[in-house]
Amino acid sequence: MLIAFSCELIDDTGNMSVAERLEGRWEVQEDPIDFKSTKDAYIVYIDIYEVDSNTIAIDNFLGLEAGSVNATISGMTLTLPEQQLDGGWTVYGSGVISNNYKTITWHYYVD
């Protein structure tokens, strides 16, 4: 199933690297409605992955409270390689970071 959603950074970022600008608390709005979280919006947390500064960890992906997923950064694009969340959810896809670093538009698949 193809899922698309966008999220908006809630915290201020200042003058930082791409990964540092993404780090923080984000509000998520999902679309389409047929596979939407039961909440109108939910919060995810993005942290820089400890091993690789070009990778971010996204906690509460899909609003499932099922662990975190990792995405790699290349320019203003994020790649979400195929990975499994707690509970057996498999996800993969990509995202595009807006020029002002305030939104990320994701296109991903969930099984």
PDB file of C-alpha atoms in Angstrom:
ATOM      1  CA  MET A   1       0.000   0.000   0.000  1.00  0.00           C
ATOM      2  CA  LEU A   2       1.408   3.408  -0.954  1.00  0.00           C
ATOM      3  CA  ILE A   3       1.299   6.000   1.797  1.00  0.00           C
ATOM      4  CA  ALA A   4       2.145   9.679   1.529  1.00  0.00           C
ATOM      5  CA  PHE A   5       2.437  12.108   4.369  1.00  0.00           C
ATOM      6  CA  SER A   6       4.138  15.303   5.259  1.00  0.00           C
ATOM      7  CA  CYS A   7       5.435  16.477   8.558  1.00  0.00           C
ATOM      8  CA  GLU A   8       6.392  19.840   9.936  1.00  0.00           C
ATOM      9  CA  LEU A   9       9.270  20.611  12.280  1.00  0.00           C
ATOM     10  CA  ILE A  10       8.116  22.089  15.565  1.00  0.00           C
ATOM     11  CA  ASP A  11      11.515  23.004  17.039  1.00  0.00           C
ATOM     12  CA  ASP A  12      13.800  25.863  15.822  1.00  0.00           C
ATOM     13  CA  THR A  13      17.010  24.724  14.072  1.00  0.00           C
ATOM     14  CA  GLY A  14      19.257  27.747  13.458  1.00  0.00           C
ATOM     15  CA  ASN A  15      22.336  27.373  11.197  1.00  0.00           C
ATOM     16  CA  MET A  16      23.119  23.603  11.071  1.00  0.00           C
ATOM     17  CA  SER A  17      23.858  20.671   8.748  1.00  0.00           C
ATOM     18  CA  VAL A  18      20.940  18.921   7.003  1.00  0.00           C
ATOM     19  CA  ALA A  19      20.864  16.143   9.618  1.00  0.00           C
ATOM     20  CA  GLU A  20      21.043  18.636  12.469  1.00  0.00           C
ATOM     21  CA  ARG A  21      18.225  20.694  10.918  1.00  0.00           C
ATOM     22  CA  LEU A  22      16.027  17.592  10.786  1.00  0.00           C
ATOM     23  CA  GLU A  23      16.730  16.579  14.365  1.00  0.00           C
ATOM     24  CA  GLY A  24      13.837  17.322  16.689  1.00  0.00           C
ATOM     25  CA  ARG A  25      10.121  16.901  17.182  1.00  0.00           C
ATOM     26  CA  TRP A  26       7.886  16.820  14.086  1.00  0.00           C
ATOM     27  CA  GLU A  27       4.113  16.863  13.637  1.00  0.00           C
ATOM     28  CA  VAL A  28       2.839  14.383  11.016  1.00  0.00           C
ATOM     29  CA  GLN A  29      -0.236  14.696   8.788  1.00  0.00           C
ATOM     30  CA  GLU A  30      -0.986  11.561   6.737  1.00  0.00           C
ATOM     31  CA  ASP A  31      -2.700  11.176   3.381  1.00  0.00           C
ATOM     32  CA  PRO A  32      -4.555   9.147   1.989  1.00  0.00           C
ATOM     33  CA  ILE A  33      -7.356   8.780   4.467  1.00  0.00           C
ATOM     34  CA  ASP A  34      -7.821   5.001   3.882  1.00  0.00           C
ATOM     35  CA  PHE A  35      -4.619   4.119   5.770  1.00  0.00           C
ATOM     36  CA  LYS A  36      -4.407   7.004   8.138  1.00  0.00           C
ATOM     37  CA  SER A  37      -3.482   6.929  11.781  1.00  0.00           C
ATOM     38  CA  THR A  38      -6.524   7.116  14.051  1.00  0.00           C
ATOM     39  CA  LYS A  39      -5.237  10.528  15.160  1.00  0.00           C
ATOM     40  CA  ASP A  40      -5.588  13.699  13.076  1.00  0.00           C
ATOM     41  CA  ALA A  41      -1.874  14.321  13.672  1.00  0.00           C
ATOM     42  CA  TYR A  42       0.849  12.667  15.683  1.00  0.00           C
ATOM     43  CA  ILE A  43       4.407  13.423  16.742  1.00  0.00           C
ATOM     44  CA  VAL A  44       7.599  11.717  15.568  1.00  0.00           C
ATOM     45  CA  TYR A  45      11.101  12.384  16.830  1.00  0.00           C
ATOM     46  CA  ILE A  46      14.100  12.550  14.510  1.00  0.00           C
ATOM     47  CA  ASP A  47      17.621  12.001  15.855  1.00  0.00           C
ATOM     48  CA  ILE A  48      20.970  11.754  14.102  1.00  0.00           C
ATOM     49  CA  TYR A  49      21.996   8.098  13.972  1.00  0.00           C
ATOM     50  CA  GLU A  50      24.984   7.632  16.293  1.00  0.00           C
ATOM     51  CA  VAL A  51      27.067   5.582  13.844  1.00  0.00           C
ATOM     52  CA  ASP A  52      26.572   7.707  10.701  1.00  0.00           C
ATOM     53  CA  SER A  53      25.842  11.456  10.637  1.00  0.00           C
ATOM     54  CA  ASN A  54      24.172  11.050   7.203  1.00  0.00           C
ATOM     55  CA  THR A  55      21.518   8.774   8.698  1.00  0.00           C
ATOM     56  CA  ILE A  56      18.583   9.766  10.855  1.00  0.00           C
ATOM     57  CA  ALA A  57      16.482   7.628  13.202  1.00  0.00           C
ATOM     58  CA  ILE A  58      12.739   8.349  13.183  1.00  0.00           C
ATOM     59  CA  ASP A  59      10.936   7.277  16.343  1.00  0.00           C
ATOM     60  CA  ASN A  60       7.168   6.613  16.339  1.00  0.00           C
ATOM     61  CA  PHE A  61       7.076   6.171  12.543  1.00  0.00           C
ATOM     62  CA  LEU A  62       3.441   5.709  11.404  1.00  0.00           C
ATOM     63  CA  GLY A  63       2.348   6.689  14.923  1.00  0.00           C
ATOM     64  CA  LEU A  64       2.590   3.025  15.917  1.00  0.00           C
ATOM     65  CA  GLU A  65       4.963   3.453  18.869  1.00  0.00           C
ATOM     66  CA  ALA A  66       6.729   0.426  17.375  1.00  0.00           C
ATOM     67  CA  GLY A  67      10.366   1.516  17.538  1.00  0.00           C
ATOM     68  CA  SER A  68      12.273   3.603  15.053  1.00  0.00           C
ATOM     69  CA  VAL A  69      13.292   3.398  11.405  1.00  0.00           C
ATOM     70  CA  ASN A  70      16.454   4.741   9.787  1.00  0.00           C
ATOM     71  CA  ALA A  71      16.657   6.950   6.696  1.00  0.00           C
ATOM     72  CA  THR A  72      19.782   8.092   4.851  1.00  0.00           C
ATOM     73  CA  ILE A  73      20.346  11.679   3.730  1.00  0.00           C
ATOM     74  CA  SER A  74      21.640  12.604   0.276  1.00  0.00           C
ATOM     75  CA  GLY A  75      21.321  16.311  -0.417  1.00  0.00           C
ATOM     76  CA  MET A  76      17.669  17.140   0.207  1.00  0.00           C
ATOM     77  CA  THR A  77      16.459  13.565  -0.300  1.00  0.00           C
ATOM     78  CA  LEU A  78      15.862  10.873   2.314  1.00  0.00           C
ATOM     79  CA  THR A  79      15.910   7.164   1.523  1.00  0.00           C
ATOM     80  CA  LEU A  80      14.004   4.806   3.769  1.00  0.00           C
ATOM     81  CA  PRO A  81      15.467   1.373   2.992  1.00  0.00           C
ATOM     82  CA  GLU A  82      13.250  -1.659   3.550  1.00  0.00           C
ATOM     83  CA  GLN A  83      13.100  -2.385   7.266  1.00  0.00           C
ATOM     84  CA  GLN A  84      10.774  -3.893   9.810  1.00  0.00           C
ATOM     85  CA  LEU A  85       9.103  -2.195  12.774  1.00  0.00           C
ATOM     86  CA  ASP A  86       8.069  -3.971  15.949  1.00  0.00           C
ATOM     87  CA  GLY A  87       4.801  -5.791  15.316  1.00  0.00           C
ATOM     88  CA  GLY A  88       5.837  -7.016  11.852  1.00  0.00           C
ATOM     89  CA  TRP A  89       5.272  -3.832   9.800  1.00  0.00           C
ATOM     90  CA  THR A  90       7.654  -3.597   6.828  1.00  0.00           C
ATOM     91  CA  VAL A  91       8.290  -0.112   5.422  1.00  0.00           C
ATOM     92  CA  TYR A  92      10.382   1.433   2.647  1.00  0.00           C
ATOM     93  CA  GLY A  93      10.320   4.560   0.512  1.00  0.00           C
ATOM     94  CA  SER A  94      11.760   8.056   0.187  1.00  0.00           C
ATOM     95  CA  GLY A  95      11.255  11.636   1.251  1.00  0.00           C
ATOM     96  CA  VAL A  96      12.084  15.122   0.016  1.00  0.00           C
ATOM     97  CA  ILE A  97      13.114  17.906   2.398  1.00  0.00           C
ATOM     98  CA  SER A  98      11.780  21.387   1.621  1.00  0.00           C
ATOM     99  CA  ASN A  99      14.297  24.156   0.901  1.00  0.00           C
ATOM    100  CA  ASN A 100      13.456  25.857   4.204  1.00  0.00           C
ATOM    101  CA  TYR A 101      13.835  22.559   6.138  1.00  0.00           C
ATOM    102  CA  LYS A 102      10.351  22.984   7.609  1.00  0.00           C
ATOM    103  CA  THR A 103       8.632  20.050   5.880  1.00  0.00           C
ATOM    104  CA  ILE A 104       9.428  16.563   4.618  1.00  0.00           C
ATOM    105  CA  THR A 105       7.154  14.976   2.035  1.00  0.00           C
ATOM    106  CA  TRP A 106       7.311  11.190   2.229  1.00  0.00           C
ATOM    107  CA  HIS A 107       6.191   8.500  -0.199  1.00  0.00           C
ATOM    108  CA  TYR A 108       6.489   5.064   1.329  1.00  0.00           C
ATOM    109  CA  TYR A 109       5.060   1.580   1.288  1.00  0.00           C
ATOM    110  CA  VAL A 110       3.776  -0.357   4.288  1.00  0.00           C
ATOM    111  CA  ASP A 111       3.153  -4.091   4.477  1.00  0.00           C
TER     112      ASP A 111
END
